[in-house]
Tab-separated table of C-alpha atoms and ligand atoms in Angstrom:
chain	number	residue	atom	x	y	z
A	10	UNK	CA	81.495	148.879	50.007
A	11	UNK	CA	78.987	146.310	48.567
A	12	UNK	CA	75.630	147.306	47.104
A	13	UNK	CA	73.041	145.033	45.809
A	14	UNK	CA	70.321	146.714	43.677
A	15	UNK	CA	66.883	144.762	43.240
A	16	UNK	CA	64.266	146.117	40.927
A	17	UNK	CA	60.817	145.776	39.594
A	18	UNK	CA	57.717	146.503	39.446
A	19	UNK	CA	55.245	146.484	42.593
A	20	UNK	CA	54.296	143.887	44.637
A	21	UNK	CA	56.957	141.230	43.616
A	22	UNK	CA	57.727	141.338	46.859
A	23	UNK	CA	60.587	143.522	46.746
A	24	UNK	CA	60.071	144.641	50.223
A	25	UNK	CA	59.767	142.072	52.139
A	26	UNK	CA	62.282	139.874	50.502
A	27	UNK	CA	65.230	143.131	50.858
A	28	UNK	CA	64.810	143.214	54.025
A	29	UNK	CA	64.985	139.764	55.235
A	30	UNK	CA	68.121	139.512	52.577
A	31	UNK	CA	69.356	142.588	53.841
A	32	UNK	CA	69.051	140.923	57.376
A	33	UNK	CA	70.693	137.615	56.333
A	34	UNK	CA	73.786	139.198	54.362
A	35	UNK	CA	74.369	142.109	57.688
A	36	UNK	CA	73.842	144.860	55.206
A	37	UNK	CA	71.460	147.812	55.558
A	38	UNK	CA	68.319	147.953	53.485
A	39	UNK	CA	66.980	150.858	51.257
A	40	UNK	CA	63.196	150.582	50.716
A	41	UNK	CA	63.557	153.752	48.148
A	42	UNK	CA	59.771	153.183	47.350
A	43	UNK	CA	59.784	154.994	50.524
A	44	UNK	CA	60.967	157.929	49.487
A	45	UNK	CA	59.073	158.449	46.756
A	46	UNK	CA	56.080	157.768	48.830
A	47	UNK	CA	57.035	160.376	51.134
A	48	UNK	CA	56.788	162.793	48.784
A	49	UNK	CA	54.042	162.086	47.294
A	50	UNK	CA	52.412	162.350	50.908
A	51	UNK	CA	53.870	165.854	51.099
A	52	UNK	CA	52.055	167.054	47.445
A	53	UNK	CA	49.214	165.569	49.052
A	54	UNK	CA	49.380	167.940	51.999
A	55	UNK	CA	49.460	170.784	49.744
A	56	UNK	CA	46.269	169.866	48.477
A	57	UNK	CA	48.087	168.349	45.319
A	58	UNK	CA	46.237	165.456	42.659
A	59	UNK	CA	47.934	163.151	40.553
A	60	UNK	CA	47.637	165.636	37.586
A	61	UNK	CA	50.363	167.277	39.548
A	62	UNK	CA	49.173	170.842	38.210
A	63	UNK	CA	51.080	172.517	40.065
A	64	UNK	CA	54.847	174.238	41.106
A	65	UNK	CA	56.658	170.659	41.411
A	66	UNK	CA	59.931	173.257	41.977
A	67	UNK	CA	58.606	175.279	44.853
A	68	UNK	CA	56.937	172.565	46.569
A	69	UNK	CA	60.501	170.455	46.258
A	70	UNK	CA	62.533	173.832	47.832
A	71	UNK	CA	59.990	173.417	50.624
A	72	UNK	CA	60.494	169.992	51.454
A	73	UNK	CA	62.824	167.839	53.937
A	74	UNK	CA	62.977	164.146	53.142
A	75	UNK	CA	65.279	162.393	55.463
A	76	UNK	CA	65.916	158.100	55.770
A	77	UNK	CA	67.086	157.311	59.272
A	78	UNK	CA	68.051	153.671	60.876
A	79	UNK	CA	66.226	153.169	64.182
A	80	UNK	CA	67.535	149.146	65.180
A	81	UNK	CA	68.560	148.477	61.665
A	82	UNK	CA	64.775	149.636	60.317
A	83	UNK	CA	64.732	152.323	57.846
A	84	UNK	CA	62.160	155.350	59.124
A	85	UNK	CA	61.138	158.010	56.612
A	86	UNK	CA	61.192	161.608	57.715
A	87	UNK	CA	58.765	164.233	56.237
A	88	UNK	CA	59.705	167.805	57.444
A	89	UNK	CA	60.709	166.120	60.715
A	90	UNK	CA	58.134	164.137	61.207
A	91	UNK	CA	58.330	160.135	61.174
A	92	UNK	CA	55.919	159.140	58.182
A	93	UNK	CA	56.512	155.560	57.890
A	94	UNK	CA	53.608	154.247	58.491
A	95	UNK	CA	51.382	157.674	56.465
A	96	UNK	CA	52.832	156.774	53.567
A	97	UNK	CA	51.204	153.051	52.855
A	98	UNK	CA	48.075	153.795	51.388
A	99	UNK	CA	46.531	153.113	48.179
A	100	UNK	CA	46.488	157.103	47.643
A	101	UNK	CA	50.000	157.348	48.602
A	102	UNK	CA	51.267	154.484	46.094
A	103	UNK	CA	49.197	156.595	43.193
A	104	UNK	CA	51.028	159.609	44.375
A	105	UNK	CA	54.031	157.996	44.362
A	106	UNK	CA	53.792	156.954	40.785
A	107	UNK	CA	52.552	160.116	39.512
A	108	UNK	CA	55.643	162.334	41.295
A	109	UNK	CA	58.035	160.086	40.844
A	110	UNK	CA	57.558	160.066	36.811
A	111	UNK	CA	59.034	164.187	37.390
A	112	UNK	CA	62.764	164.558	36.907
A	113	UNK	CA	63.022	167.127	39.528
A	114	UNK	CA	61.253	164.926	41.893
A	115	UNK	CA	63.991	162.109	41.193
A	116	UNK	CA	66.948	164.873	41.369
A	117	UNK	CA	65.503	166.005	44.471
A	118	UNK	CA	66.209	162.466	45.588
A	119	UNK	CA	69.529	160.873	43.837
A	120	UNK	CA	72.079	161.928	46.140
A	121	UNK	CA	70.552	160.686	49.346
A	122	UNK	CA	70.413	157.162	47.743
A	123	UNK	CA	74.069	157.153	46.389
A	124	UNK	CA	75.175	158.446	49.430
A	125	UNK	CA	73.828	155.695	51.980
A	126	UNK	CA	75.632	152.878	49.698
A	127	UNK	CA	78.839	155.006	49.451
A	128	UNK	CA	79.252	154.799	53.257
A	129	UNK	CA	77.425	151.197	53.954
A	130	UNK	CA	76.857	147.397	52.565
A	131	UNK	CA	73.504	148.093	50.810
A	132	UNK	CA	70.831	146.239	49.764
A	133	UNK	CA	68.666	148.965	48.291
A	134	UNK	CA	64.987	148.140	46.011
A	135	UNK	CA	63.341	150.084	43.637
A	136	UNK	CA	62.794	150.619	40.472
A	137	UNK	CA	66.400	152.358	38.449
A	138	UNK	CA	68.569	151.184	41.327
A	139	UNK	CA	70.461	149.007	38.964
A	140	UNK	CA	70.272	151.491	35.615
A	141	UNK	CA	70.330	155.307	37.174
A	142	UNK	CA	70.947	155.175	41.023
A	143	UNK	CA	73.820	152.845	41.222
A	144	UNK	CA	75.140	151.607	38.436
A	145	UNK	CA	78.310	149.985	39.620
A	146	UNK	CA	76.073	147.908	41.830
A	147	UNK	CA	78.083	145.071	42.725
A	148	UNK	CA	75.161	142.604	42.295
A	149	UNK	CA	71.356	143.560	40.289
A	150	UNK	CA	68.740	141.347	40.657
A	151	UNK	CA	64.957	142.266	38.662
A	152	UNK	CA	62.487	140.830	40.539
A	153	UNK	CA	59.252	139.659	38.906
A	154	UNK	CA	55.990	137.644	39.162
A	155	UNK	CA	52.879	137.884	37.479
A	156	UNK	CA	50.559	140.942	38.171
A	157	UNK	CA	47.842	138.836	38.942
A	158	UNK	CA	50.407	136.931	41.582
A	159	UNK	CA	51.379	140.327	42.592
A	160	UNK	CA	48.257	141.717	42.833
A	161	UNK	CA	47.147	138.550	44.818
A	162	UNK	CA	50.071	139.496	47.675
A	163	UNK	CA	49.796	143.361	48.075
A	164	UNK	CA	46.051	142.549	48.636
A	165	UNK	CA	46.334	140.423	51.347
A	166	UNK	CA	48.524	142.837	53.220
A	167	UNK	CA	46.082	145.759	52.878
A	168	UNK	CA	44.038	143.527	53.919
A	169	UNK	CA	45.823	142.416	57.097
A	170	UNK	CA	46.302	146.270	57.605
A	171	UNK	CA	42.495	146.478	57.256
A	172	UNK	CA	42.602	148.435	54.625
A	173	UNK	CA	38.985	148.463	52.476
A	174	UNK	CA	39.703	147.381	48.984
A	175	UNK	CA	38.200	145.103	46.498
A	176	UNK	CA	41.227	142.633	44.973
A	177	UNK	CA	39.850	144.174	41.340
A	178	UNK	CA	40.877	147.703	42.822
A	179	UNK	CA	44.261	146.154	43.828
A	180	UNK	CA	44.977	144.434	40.503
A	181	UNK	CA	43.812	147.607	38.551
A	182	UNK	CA	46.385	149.913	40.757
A	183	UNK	CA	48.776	147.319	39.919
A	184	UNK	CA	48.262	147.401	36.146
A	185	UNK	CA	47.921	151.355	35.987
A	186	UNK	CA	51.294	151.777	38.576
A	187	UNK	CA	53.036	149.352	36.274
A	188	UNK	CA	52.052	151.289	33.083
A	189	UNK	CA	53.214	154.715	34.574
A	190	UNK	CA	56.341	153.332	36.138
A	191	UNK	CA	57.755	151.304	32.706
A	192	UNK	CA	56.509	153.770	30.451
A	193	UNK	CA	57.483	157.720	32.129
A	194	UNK	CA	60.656	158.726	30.356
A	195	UNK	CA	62.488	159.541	33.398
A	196	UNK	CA	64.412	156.388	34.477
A	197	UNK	CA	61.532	153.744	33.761
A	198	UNK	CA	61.616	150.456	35.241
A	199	UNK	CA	63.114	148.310	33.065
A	200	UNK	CA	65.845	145.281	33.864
A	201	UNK	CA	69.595	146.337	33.740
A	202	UNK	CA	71.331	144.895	31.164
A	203	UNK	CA	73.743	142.860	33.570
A	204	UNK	CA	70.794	142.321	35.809
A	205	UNK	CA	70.119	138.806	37.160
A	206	UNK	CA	66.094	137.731	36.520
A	207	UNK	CA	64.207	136.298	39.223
A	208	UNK	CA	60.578	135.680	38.408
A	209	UNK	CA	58.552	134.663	41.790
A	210	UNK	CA	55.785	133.576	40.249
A	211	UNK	CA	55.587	130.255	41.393
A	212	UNK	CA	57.773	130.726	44.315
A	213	UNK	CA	56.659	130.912	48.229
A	214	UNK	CA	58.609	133.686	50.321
A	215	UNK	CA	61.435	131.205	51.384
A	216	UNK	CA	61.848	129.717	48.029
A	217	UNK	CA	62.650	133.319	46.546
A	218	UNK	CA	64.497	134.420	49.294
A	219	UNK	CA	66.795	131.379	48.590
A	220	UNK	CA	66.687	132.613	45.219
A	221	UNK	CA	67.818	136.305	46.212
A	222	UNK	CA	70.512	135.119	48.664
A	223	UNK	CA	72.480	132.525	46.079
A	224	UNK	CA	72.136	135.067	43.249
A	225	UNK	CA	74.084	137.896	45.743
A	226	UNK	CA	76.287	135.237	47.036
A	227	UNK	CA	77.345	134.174	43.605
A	228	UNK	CA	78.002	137.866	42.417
A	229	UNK	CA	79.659	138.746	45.657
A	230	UNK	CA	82.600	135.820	45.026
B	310	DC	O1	57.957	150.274	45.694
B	310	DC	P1	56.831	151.237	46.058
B	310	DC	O2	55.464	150.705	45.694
B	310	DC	O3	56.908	151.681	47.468
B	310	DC	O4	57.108	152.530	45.154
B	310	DC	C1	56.229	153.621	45.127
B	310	DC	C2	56.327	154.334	43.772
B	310	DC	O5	57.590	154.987	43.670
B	310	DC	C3	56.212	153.421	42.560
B	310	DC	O6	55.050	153.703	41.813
B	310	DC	C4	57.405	153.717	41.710
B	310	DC	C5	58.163	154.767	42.402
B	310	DC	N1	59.579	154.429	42.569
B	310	DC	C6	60.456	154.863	41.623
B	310	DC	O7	60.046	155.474	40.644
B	310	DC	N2	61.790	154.637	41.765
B	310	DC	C7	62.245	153.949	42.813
B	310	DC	N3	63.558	153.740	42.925
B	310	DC	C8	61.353	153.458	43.798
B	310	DC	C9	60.003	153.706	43.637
């Protein structure tokens, strides 16, 4: 099986670049984000904050996260229920930082990511896809830009979504989310020493998804 891992930090367009390169190369793509997200949604539902003062154990033992394909699009399962869409708010993408800096939170989660690239092509994002989840990846690519050029993006999709924000709100998420994520001692985001770099900053989506493709293509052959 081939896996590609891409991390980095939010809003380098991660996302929407996997997928299309996912698309492009016939393999499946892992938005693992998503999984996070998901349970951060479920602390939420207990009537959790990002302090996180609570039984992370008991909450975990009470929780079903499941990843299903429905036409080649990954869907996120919460106790049964199909959260994809729940889980793309600003609240949720705090939550996600703040339970995904736990160790039993990523535990809880480990195995369902190196299962799906044992048993498919993967092109899975995140943040210690290349360093913790798989580290025989066959290709890693870090994806960068900016955080004012990655602010700049992630605000015009809440935007589109019609989400009320302020860009200052976005950028400050940004900065904050990138703090928690490179600095939590459970597998921070950081590049993998045999990653390959590819900073977006001055790129347009085609541009980097050129990027993305050659840099898999050349680590495939
Ligand atoms: O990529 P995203 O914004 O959907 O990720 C949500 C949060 O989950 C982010 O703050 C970092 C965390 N995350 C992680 O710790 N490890 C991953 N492999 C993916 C996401």
């Amino acid at each position: 099986m081939i896996s590609v891992a891409i991390d980095g930090p939010a809003g380098a367009g991660k996302s929407t670049l996997s997928r299309r390169a996912a698309k492009a190369l016939g393999f499946i793509y892992v938005d693992t984000g998503a999984l996070y997200r998901t349970v951060g949604l479920k602390f939420v539902r207990c009537g959790v904050d990002t302090e996180l003062n609570c039984d992370i154990e008991a909450i975990l033992s009470d929780t079903q996260v499941d990843i299903r394909f429905v036409d080649g699009e990954q869907r996120v399962f919460l106790d049964g229920e199909d959260v994809s869409d729940k889980i793309r708010t600003p609240q949720i993408s705090m939550m996600a930082s703040a339970v995904s800096a736990k160790p039993a939170v990523r535990k809880f989660l480990l195995e369902m990511q190196r299962k799906l690239a044992r048993e498919n092509n993967v092109l899975m994002d995140g943040r210690d896809i290349g360093t913790v989840v798989l580290p025989d990846a066959t290709v890693k690519i870090f994806l960068t830009a900016s955080a004012e050029a990655r602010a700049r993006r992630r605000y015009k999709e809440l935007v589109e979504k019609g989400e009320k924000v302020t860009f200052q709100e976005v950028y400050d998420d940004m900065v904050q989310r990138d703090y928690n994520d490179s600095h939590r001692s459970a597998a921070p985001l950081k590049q993998a020493d045999d990653a390959v770099l590819a900073d977006t900053t001055d790129c347009d989506l085609e541009q980097s998804l050129e990027l993305i493709l050659k840099i898999v293509k050349e680590g495939i052959n």
